[in-house]
Structure formats: C-alpha cells, structure tokens
C-alpha cells in the first residue's frame, strides 16, 4: 500500500477500490462535503466518509477519511491528520514521526532504503583570503556519487568561513567547493579536514552500516572498501567542536608572546574549557584589535572639526622644562614615526609639556586653554545614562566590556583644522593628525565615531564614549554578538586596550553601576565616603558634622527630630563642654542621617539630561572632598561623594594648589559622569574662579588646569565657606585612597621602568581586607609569638595559653604553612609530646600513640560507629594558635564557622589534649564572631520583678506614642501616663513632643487632677531627659528615673498599653485617617472601665471603689447613709479590700510571668574589668556587625544593668545584660 503525505490536502482521503479490497462489506457514511482540486476550479467528488484506523509504529491512530475514486495513491494523509498528531518529516533521516500518548513515534518512509552519511574531506591545504571566495578540491572515499551535501555544523555556525553548496557531484573521488570568508583576516584549513557529509540513500543490504554522523567514516569504509591513498592522505576526522580551532589555531600560535599572553589573560577567568577555547579562537580571529604595539588611526568618515569664532591665532612660548627636554624629544619622535603628529608651519602654537606620573613615567600634555576659549561648543548629546543602564537590566546573562586604547589618539582630524592643534616645543613646532587630549569638543566627536562604528550592533551593544558593553542572554548569542562587534571595530581600524577589557562575565561595573542578570545597583564607591564616615567622639567633631548637614536640612524630612539627640549633647556652653557624651541615641541618629544622604530623594542614581552638573569641592590640610550634584525642580540631588587623604608631599602644597588638586581629583574620579556634560564648579577659594580663562602664576595649578581642558566647564563659581559644609567636612575627615588617579595610559610605552621595589610594593598592596566600622586589635602574626611562653605546658589538662585574640589581620587569607620539618622541631620542644615519646619507648603496653618517621601520631576513631582508626598528628602547643587561625579565620579554609565545623575539619588531621575546649575557647575569643554571629538562644538576663506600689498614683510610667497622622486640631503625638498600681491610663493628645509641651501636659492634665506621684519612670528620650524636666522634679518634689537604653521592658506597663490602644483607634477613625484624637478619650475610658487581667479589677474600681456606670447598665440602686461619714467609712473599707486583693494578684501574675520568661534563659553575671561587646542598635545594613567593633570594659555592676566604658573614647554607657556579649581571652 502506498500512502502520500500531502500538506496541500485539507483532509485525509482513501481510495474506494483499496477500501473494498480490505473490507468488501464496509458501508460508507453519507457526506455533503464538496472539494476542489489544486487548481481551485475543478470539482472533486467524494462518495462518503469512513472511520479509518492507521497502524503507525505498532500503535493505532484514528482519523475520519473521505472516500473517493480514481485517487493517484491508496491513501492521502491530509492536514487534519498532520495537525492532530503533529506529524513531522525528517528529510535527512528519511523518517516521519508523530506525537502519540505523550511520546514521539517514528517510522522510515521506505523500510527498504538505508541512509548513509559519507564524509567529505579537504584534499589540500587551503588558505581563505579575507573578504573573498575561494575554490578548494575535496574528496570522498568512493569513486563517484551525486548527492545532497550537508556542511559540518561548525561551518553552519561560523560567522567567517561558510559553505553554501546544497548538492555535490563527485567523479574519480574528486569535486570542488567554494569557501566564503567574510572576515578581515586569512583563514587556514589544513588538508584532510572533514568539512561535511553526503547524504546517500541506498537499498537495504544484509550488512547494515552505521548511519550516524559520528560513525560515518567507519560506515563508509565498510561499505565501499578502503580509501585509496592516492586520493586522501592524512585524513583529520575532527570532533564536533574542533573545526573552529582548525580555522584559528595557526594564527594564535603564530602571535607574539606578549599578544598571546594578553589574549590568554582575557579568557583565564572562564571555567568551562570549551567556552574558554572558543573565545580564545575568536580573539585569535581578531588579534589585531588587541595588538597595542603600534598606533592606529581610525578608518572613519567622521573627523574631528574645530569650529572657532573670528579670532587671531593664539600663540604661546614654549614652556621651559630643562630636566625633561630629552624625554619630550623622544616622545615627539615616536609620535612622528607613528604618524600621530607632523611638523607644522601653523600660526597657532600651544605649549607642550610633560607631567610626571607616580610610577616615574611621563604624560604628554598640551595646554589648549586659549584655543578652547575661542572654540564653538558642539552641542551633540551624549547617550542618556539612565536609558543606557536600564537597557542592560533586561535579564541579560552574559556581558563583555571593551575599552579603546588611547581612544582620542585614534580619531583623525579634519585636514583644514590640523593647524589649529599645533603645539610648540623647545625644538620645533608640530601639529596633530589625530585628536589630542584637552580639546573642548573631544567627547562629542568620539561618541559620534563610536556610535557610527557600532550602528548595526545597537541591539546588543552599547557605547558610552570609549566604554563598549556587549550583552546577550545566551552563550551562543554572545559569541555571535562579540564577533559582530569585533568585526565592526576592526573595519574601522580601531584598537582595544586588553588590560581594561572584560569578556564573557556575568556582572560588570558600567557608568557608576554594577549590572548583572537580576540587579542594577549603584557602585559603592559613589557613596562609600558617607558610609565609611566615623562617628564623632569629640564635641568639635559632632558640631562639624551637624554643620556639614546644615545645607541639606531643608531636603531631609524630619531633620530636627532625627538630629535632636545630637543637638541635645552639642548645645553646651563653654563651661559645660566637659559634659559631652556620645551615647546610643546619638549613634542611632548619626547612622540615620548618613543613610538619608545616600537614599532617595536626596541621592539620585542617574543624572538628568540637559541639567548642569554642580561639582562642589574643598581641601584641608589633610585631605580633599567633593560632591557632585544636580538641582532638579528646586530640589538638590547628590550623584557622587568623593574624599581622600593627601600624601605627605601634597600636604605641603599651598592653599591654592590644594584647592586646585581637589578639583582635579574629583574630575578624575567622576569622569564617566562629567565627560560631555555642562559643569559648574563651586569652590570657596576665590583665586580659582578664573583658572579656565586666565593663566595663574603657579606651575601646579596651570598643569591641573590643562589636565581638565577636555571637560565642558561652563564656569567656576565662588561660594562662601560656611555654605560649603559637606565637602569641607569630607576633606577634614577623608578616607584613605590607595589608587593613583594620575596614572592614566595615553598610548605611550613607559619611558622609565618602575623599580623592583615599587613593583613589589604594588603587588603587596593588592590584598583583600575586611572593612569594619571601628578599630580592632589585630592578630599577632605567628612569628611574633614568644616561644618561651607559648610552647610549653605542664599537663594535658592545663588550659591553653592566654593570648589576645584578634579580629582580623592585614589580609584575611592565612599565610600559615605547616611542614614536616617545623612539626618535628616543635614536637621536640614540646614537653607533653616528649613525655609521651619517653613513655612509649619505655613501656611495652599498647597505647594509642606511636612514632612514625620521627613524628608522634595518635590513633583515633573519627566517629562512634567507625570500625577503623585513623592516624593523626599530635600537634605541639606552640602551633595550636597558628592552626586555629588558619582553620577558623581564613576565608577559604575557615570562614569563621562554629565549633562543630572547625573541630570536624581538624579532627581527621591533628590532635592535642583538650582539643575541643581549646577550639571552643578560641572561637569565643574571636572578636569578629562575637560581633557578627546571631545567637539562636533567648537573650540573656532573667526577669526582675519590681514590687508593686502600696496604692494608686505612687509610681507612674510615661511614654510618647507617635508620630501619628496630623489631625485638624494639629495633634500628632499622644502622651500616655499609666499608674503602676491600678493600671489607670491617662492619654493626652499633643501637637509635638518637645520638652516644654511635655512638662505643661504633665502639670496641667495630670498633677493638677490626680496629685503628685512619688516616682516617674520614662525612657531616655530628649523630651523626658532634659534640664526643664529635671528642674520641675526638683521644684514639685518627685523622683524621675530613666529606663535602660534599648530596653523598653524597664517601662513595660506603658509600652503594653501603646500596643493595645493603637488598633482600637484605628478601627474608629474616618477614611481620612486624621480624626483619631476625637475617639482617644473614649477608648481610654473603655480601657479604664474594663477588668484588668493582672489586678482582676478595673482601674476605675481601684480608684473610686465602685464600677463605672455605662449606658447599657440598669438604673442605679440607691443607698442611704444616715451620715456622710458612713459613706466615707464604707468607701475606705471597700478600697482597702480592693487594693489588698489587687496587689496580691499583681504579685501572683509577676511570678507567673517570671517563671515563663526565665525558662531556658541564661543569666550571666559580669565583674568590674570584664571586656564585653555591646549590641549595635538602629543598623539597617544586613552585613553590618550585630555588636560593637570596639570592646567595652565593665566599670560598675548593678545586675542586670551594667555601666561599661569604651576603650577608645572612654565614654560610659548604661547597658542591660541582654545587650552584652562577653569577649573572652584565648
């Protein structure tokens, strides 16, 4: 039976004669459907329909087929069957397949035909010239054949060498093909390379051959016999992934050693060998892009144009630098040889000079100040930075960042404008053929060239000046995109800077942001100056910090409220300055204000286009500081903070030199934000206001002015020093800077090689260092430990030596090494090990110790269930500390993990007496672990029950609740006053929580209604702890005590009511949420009239001796007393019973609370002189320390409250025991 699969047939048809032959008695279903033939005109008659069953790979399929006469075949499979079963036809394997029951089933189209794949080999070495087609001879292992040609998949994927043949004819083993090389370099394909297959279909034989491409050579030889030596020699049957290496291996191997090293360095970070090899081959294809040994001039139609206003050509005399004339001469000769400059007869003349960099080399600089003054500004916009960054945040997983080598020096200048770039030297006048550094419109021109170069790559590549980013979602796409970008750059004859390129990475730093597949975050270096700002410890420092923020107070919401704790300790007269104390409240306010400086709306991630950037700088005797800002719609936004210390040499500069240096350092650090933008520089040093238009008679200042000529500085504005607060503060408290901003490459080789000592210094400083908020004592290196005191102990049960544990070393990676010689030496010095060796030699009884190669070992079981023992080294006491440092402190081998992890790492290798105790003690003494580890237990400190008062209004607690939404009566806060005995509550709505408002509310609304209490308990807020409240307590006559900071349980009765009445008010307020004070007193009365769970009475009853009458109560019962005094006696008796019973209930409830609270809770005691760490409150940084970096010393004990003193500032703090963590010695 013949079956035709016809995608042009709408339905399935079966021949009537075929159907009658299969089943003569079959009856047809009637059908009114009509069809036409393929011409769309001729009708096609059907006799009816039948439910057809087709057996496909031993599985039944069902379809309703139309019965017709005179069909060309037995059955026609139409689109109804094809669609329903998702039928597919594989031309290469000659098989059809369908989806059935969740699986794919396939059958051959002709079971009597076998498909064979015959390899096609290159017959001779072939070179493929760039950008052209080439003929090549190929051969197969059989004499002749005409069949379909399938190229090797590497040619199908290749972007450079392709084969477009679909059919090949072979005679006498030979044929020829055409290669197309679309790249800019010559490819080499060696003889014998398998370039593809012939797909041959032949009748099935008894000895089937392998028809998989991976076995094609074996199958072809078995079928057709041996390959004649005269036709194919040195056949190279390649793995599927190796053709690309054949196309590129010759050029990579033939490169210079320096270039080859640069290419290997670019791919060294890739862990997948196949990807690393493929990228290296791609770099080999475009190796000329990374060859920085010569200067290139871009092949572009866009040239730099210098449009000027009508003027007389400015000319200057050459600068005199006798000590650098020879170096300058050699540089100019190099430029001449590279065709970067040419001799000139121009009327223009700008002085050229050299700037010495810190590595001893020189930078070539031309002072184009006069030329820039008459140059017409190019208003061509740069790409929108925000749009550029956001385009990268679309889930791209692969990134590559490319940087152009001496980008400006590769851009040509328009012929008629070259004379305007002329520069004068002591030995002649020269002019640039390329774009020099320092011209006014350099950034727009460079952007135009790069945008034009990558115009066809804009969907997967972004360019911002000389920074190019390629982004893709898959590895295959990224390799293809890189090849296209490389090809476009190579076509323009541009050169990249290999050390600054990053290829095939998952995260990049670009335009001040870190970009990955999931996040885009601002670089920390933009805000690290603020985040690393240390807390003031002196009154003068605190006042300067507040002064630094004075300019921003109108932009910071609730500035006065947040800064109130700091103001409270800084508003001191000269006589009271000794009372300055920096406590927890001030520390919390300091952290909050810092956070506001680096968060919205004050901190803006992206600059707004077409709005000038404002750079404000300042310098002090120790450092420089600067802030980059924009004023948008009247609001000031900060873009970048910078601060760094001055070197000893720079500290000797004059004032004007320091101020100019501050401007230059900020420009260099903020370069991506400033290039091509309108800039206003603000300084409090008036002589710098004209540096861009006039010459200052100062060599350093003029040199700095020349270095910033490339920026579009509109004006330099003088501001009053008192308005330059934050830059001034940053300059006086700078952050150490280790990088060299002057060290910028401009395409010239080094003229002075750095000394070995300098190189060693650079390598030594490239270490990872943990950043902490405070100073901590570091570990003494192992070499500094006194062996006389640390290498001996008298018994295995004696405790390990007491050494001060360290929080970190200069580098977190351990440098400890343990070799056999050191172990032998230390074991010989160790008394305990020598004692064991002596007993081992004199005693024949078996022990767990034994000697092996002059080292003492011990046999131990690694686990309780272990049946075999392991031999481990006995570690001498002198090496315990070094080992613990390596196994606990080192990020790679230790990571500061817990006792169990550290012990299980050491147990299979080492043993010493009391090993577990030593490790436990060491970890307890680790300052970093104590600062950062989260305790999984209840906070220490058991409940201390305060005896209840004898009656009402003797002890009261006060606290503020708020701020709440402002009401029409201007109320935002609630002053809550709770009686400790009766639990009676008074709530007073107030507009603010100042000290004056608090004192007036207490006096008018409480003291004058309920009398003067004996004791008032409150927290340490500035509205309670102030001079006014102190004077009022002395005047009226009551005691006022304060709860421990960050321990609200000390005044828990008031805190508990606050959590109760807020939900009640929320349920009653209107939809505007601003009339809560209308329901406040009603909610308080409802609370006071309800039975309290602790006292078993309502607060109202305990005060008045009777329950309150409520609206739903029945009419009151009348009592008659003969005399008024009878009612008083009855009231006294009633209140006495109520108070006695209530006090008993309070004591009972306190006992139950204490029992529940103290369960499984530790209660540590500390002694005077103990070193502890205090909990850090108010930190929102998840990576910040939980406890203070600097240790404290206990100076006074009143358990559970302790007074501790900071070791650095000597400030005293009162802390509850649950905010302390011991710092044990080791």
Short mmCIF file of N, CA and C in Angstrom, two decimals, residues 167-241:
data_model
loop_
_atom_site.label_atom_id
_atom_site.label_comp_id
_atom_site.label_asym_id
_atom_site.label_seq_id
_atom_site.Cartn_x
_atom_site.Cartn_y
_atom_site.Cartn_z
N UNK A 167 24.32 20.63 -3.17
CA UNK A 167 24.42 19.39 -3.93
C UNK A 167 25.81 19.31 -4.54
N UNK A 168 26.45 18.15 -4.44
CA UNK A 168 27.79 17.96 -4.99
C UNK A 168 27.81 16.72 -5.89
N UNK A 169 28.62 16.80 -6.98
CA UNK A 169 28.83 15.67 -7.88
C UNK A 169 30.31 15.29 -7.84
N UNK A 170 30.59 14.03 -7.55
CA UNK A 170 31.97 13.54 -7.45
C UNK A 170 32.25 12.59 -8.60
N UNK A 171 33.43 12.78 -9.26
CA UNK A 171 33.93 11.88 -10.30
C UNK A 171 35.38 11.56 -9.93
N UNK A 172 35.70 10.27 -9.95
CA UNK A 172 37.05 9.83 -9.59
C UNK A 172 37.46 10.38 -8.23
N UNK A 173 36.55 10.26 -7.28
CA UNK A 173 36.77 10.67 -5.88
C UNK A 173 36.84 12.18 -5.69
N UNK A 174 36.77 12.97 -6.76
CA UNK A 174 37.06 14.40 -6.63
C UNK A 174 35.84 15.26 -6.94
N UNK A 175 35.84 16.45 -6.32
CA UNK A 175 34.93 17.52 -6.65
C UNK A 175 35.53 18.81 -6.11
N UNK A 176 34.86 19.90 -6.28
CA UNK A 176 35.36 21.17 -5.73
C UNK A 176 34.20 21.94 -5.11
N UNK A 177 34.57 22.76 -4.13
CA UNK A 177 33.58 23.58 -3.43
C UNK A 177 34.10 25.02 -3.37
N UNK A 178 33.22 25.92 -2.91
CA UNK A 178 33.59 27.33 -2.77
C UNK A 178 33.44 27.74 -1.30
N UNK A 179 34.53 28.25 -0.74
CA UNK A 179 34.50 28.82 0.61
C UNK A 179 34.26 30.33 0.50
N UNK A 180 33.51 30.86 1.48
CA UNK A 180 33.28 32.31 1.56
C UNK A 180 33.83 32.79 2.90
N UNK A 181 34.85 33.64 2.85
CA UNK A 181 35.47 34.19 4.06
C UNK A 181 35.01 35.64 4.21
N UNK A 182 34.16 35.89 5.21
CA UNK A 182 33.61 37.25 5.42
C UNK A 182 34.40 38.06 6.44
N UNK A 183 35.46 37.49 6.98
CA UNK A 183 36.23 38.19 8.00
C UNK A 183 37.31 39.05 7.36
N UNK A 184 38.09 39.72 8.22
CA UNK A 184 39.13 40.60 7.74
C UNK A 184 40.52 39.97 7.86
N UNK A 185 40.59 38.67 8.01
CA UNK A 185 41.89 38.02 8.13
C UNK A 185 41.86 36.71 7.37
N UNK A 186 43.03 36.22 7.06
CA UNK A 186 43.16 34.98 6.30
C UNK A 186 42.97 33.78 7.23
N UNK A 187 42.17 32.81 6.77
CA UNK A 187 41.98 31.57 7.50
C UNK A 187 42.77 30.46 6.81
N UNK A 188 43.19 29.51 7.60
CA UNK A 188 43.93 28.36 7.09
C UNK A 188 43.18 27.09 7.48
N UNK A 189 42.85 26.26 6.45
CA UNK A 189 42.18 24.98 6.69
C UNK A 189 43.13 23.88 6.21
N UNK A 190 43.62 23.02 7.10
CA UNK A 190 44.62 22.02 6.69
C UNK A 190 44.01 20.89 5.87
N UNK A 191 44.87 20.21 5.15
CA UNK A 191 44.47 19.07 4.33
C UNK A 191 43.92 17.95 5.22
N UNK A 192 42.89 17.28 4.68
CA UNK A 192 42.31 16.17 5.43
C UNK A 192 41.22 16.57 6.40
N UNK A 193 40.88 17.88 6.47
CA UNK A 193 39.82 18.31 7.37
C UNK A 193 38.46 17.85 6.84
N UNK A 194 37.69 17.24 7.68
CA UNK A 194 36.34 16.81 7.30
C UNK A 194 35.43 18.04 7.31
N UNK A 195 34.92 18.41 6.16
CA UNK A 195 34.14 19.64 6.05
C UNK A 195 32.65 19.38 5.96
N UNK A 196 32.23 18.12 5.85
CA UNK A 196 30.80 17.84 5.80
C UNK A 196 30.52 16.41 5.43
N UNK A 197 29.27 16.16 4.97
CA UNK A 197 28.81 14.81 4.65
C UNK A 197 27.98 14.85 3.37
N UNK A 198 27.96 13.70 2.68
CA UNK A 198 26.99 13.45 1.61
C UNK A 198 25.91 12.55 2.17
N UNK A 199 24.67 12.88 1.98
CA UNK A 199 23.54 12.09 2.45
C UNK A 199 23.08 11.19 1.31
N UNK A 200 23.41 9.88 1.40
CA UNK A 200 23.15 8.93 0.31
C UNK A 200 22.12 7.90 0.76
N UNK A 201 21.10 7.68 -0.06
CA UNK A 201 20.06 6.69 0.21
C UNK A 201 20.25 5.51 -0.74
N UNK A 202 20.35 4.29 -0.19
CA UNK A 202 20.59 3.09 -0.99
C UNK A 202 19.72 1.95 -0.50
N UNK A 203 19.47 0.93 -1.37
CA UNK A 203 18.67 -0.23 -0.92
C UNK A 203 19.32 -0.93 0.26
N UNK A 204 18.46 -1.42 1.16
CA UNK A 204 18.94 -2.07 2.38
C UNK A 204 19.68 -3.35 2.06
N UNK A 205 20.87 -3.55 2.66
CA UNK A 205 21.65 -4.76 2.47
C UNK A 205 21.66 -5.56 3.76
N UNK A 206 22.14 -6.78 3.63
CA UNK A 206 22.12 -7.67 4.79
C UNK A 206 23.05 -7.19 5.88
N UNK A 207 24.10 -6.48 5.49
CA UNK A 207 25.07 -5.98 6.49
C UNK A 207 24.90 -4.48 6.60
N UNK A 208 24.00 -4.04 7.42
CA UNK A 208 23.75 -2.59 7.50
C UNK A 208 24.97 -1.85 8.02
N UNK A 209 25.09 -0.62 7.58
CA UNK A 209 26.20 0.23 8.02
C UNK A 209 25.69 1.19 9.06
N UNK A 210 26.64 1.80 9.77
CA UNK A 210 26.29 2.83 10.74
C UNK A 210 25.87 4.08 9.99
N UNK A 211 24.72 4.62 10.35
CA UNK A 211 24.26 5.81 9.65
C UNK A 211 24.21 7.03 10.56
N UNK A 212 24.95 7.01 11.60
CA UNK A 212 25.07 8.19 12.44
C UNK A 212 26.27 9.01 12.02
N UNK A 213 26.19 10.31 12.00
CA UNK A 213 27.34 11.13 11.60
C UNK A 213 28.57 10.84 12.42
N UNK A 214 28.42 10.44 13.66
CA UNK A 214 29.60 10.19 14.48
C UNK A 214 30.33 8.92 14.07
N UNK A 215 29.69 8.04 13.27
CA UNK A 215 30.32 6.81 12.81
C UNK A 215 30.44 6.79 11.29
N UNK A 216 30.41 7.94 10.67
CA UNK A 216 30.32 7.99 9.23
C UNK A 216 31.54 7.38 8.55
N UNK A 217 32.74 7.62 9.05
CA UNK A 217 33.93 7.10 8.39
C UNK A 217 33.95 5.59 8.42
N UNK A 218 33.60 4.99 9.54
CA UNK A 218 33.59 3.53 9.65
C UNK A 218 32.57 2.94 8.70
N UNK A 219 31.39 3.55 8.64
CA UNK A 219 30.36 3.03 7.76
C UNK A 219 30.76 3.13 6.31
N UNK A 220 31.36 4.21 5.93
CA UNK A 220 31.74 4.38 4.53
C UNK A 220 32.80 3.39 4.13
N UNK A 221 33.75 3.12 4.97
CA UNK A 221 34.83 2.21 4.62
C UNK A 221 34.31 0.77 4.56
N UNK A 222 33.43 0.40 5.50
CA UNK A 222 32.87 -0.96 5.46
C UNK A 222 32.06 -1.20 4.19
N UNK A 223 31.41 -0.17 3.68
CA UNK A 223 30.52 -0.34 2.55
C UNK A 223 31.29 -0.29 1.23
N UNK A 224 32.23 0.62 1.15
CA UNK A 224 32.87 0.86 -0.14
C UNK A 224 34.32 0.38 -0.19
N UNK A 225 34.84 -0.15 0.88
CA UNK A 225 36.21 -0.62 0.88
C UNK A 225 37.17 0.44 1.35
N UNK A 226 38.46 0.14 1.30
CA UNK A 226 39.49 1.02 1.82
C UNK A 226 39.58 2.30 1.00
N UNK A 227 40.07 3.35 1.63
CA UNK A 227 40.24 4.63 0.95
C UNK A 227 41.55 4.61 0.19
N UNK A 228 41.51 4.94 -1.08
CA UNK A 228 42.76 4.93 -1.86
C UNK A 228 43.73 5.99 -1.34
N UNK A 229 44.98 5.58 -1.17
CA UNK A 229 45.98 6.52 -0.65
C UNK A 229 46.22 7.67 -1.60
N UNK A 230 45.97 7.44 -2.88
CA UNK A 230 46.25 8.50 -3.84
C UNK A 230 45.25 9.62 -3.80
N UNK A 231 44.14 9.38 -3.09
CA UNK A 231 43.10 10.39 -3.10
C UNK A 231 42.98 11.15 -1.78
N UNK A 232 43.13 10.48 -0.64
CA UNK A 232 43.00 11.15 0.65
C UNK A 232 44.19 10.76 1.51
N UNK A 233 44.99 11.71 1.88
CA UNK A 233 46.15 11.48 2.73
C UNK A 233 45.97 12.26 4.02
N UNK A 234 46.45 11.68 5.12
CA UNK A 234 46.44 12.37 6.43
C UNK A 234 45.06 12.90 6.77
N UNK A 235 44.06 12.01 6.68
CA UNK A 235 42.69 12.44 6.96
C UNK A 235 42.57 12.86 8.41
N UNK A 236 41.98 14.02 8.63
CA UNK A 236 41.75 14.53 10.00
C UNK A 236 40.26 14.55 10.26
N UNK A 237 39.75 13.41 10.80
CA UNK A 237 38.33 13.35 11.17
C UNK A 237 38.19 14.02 12.52
N UNK A 238 37.60 15.20 12.56
CA UNK A 238 37.62 16.07 13.74
C UNK A 238 36.44 15.82 14.63
N UNK A 239 36.61 16.03 15.94
CA UNK A 239 35.44 16.07 16.83
C UNK A 239 34.53 17.22 16.43
N UNK A 240 33.32 17.16 16.93
CA UNK A 240 32.32 18.15 16.52
C UNK A 240 32.69 19.56 16.93
N UNK A 241 33.52 19.74 17.95
CA UNK A 241 33.80 21.08 18.44
C UNK A 241 35.17 21.58 18.03
#
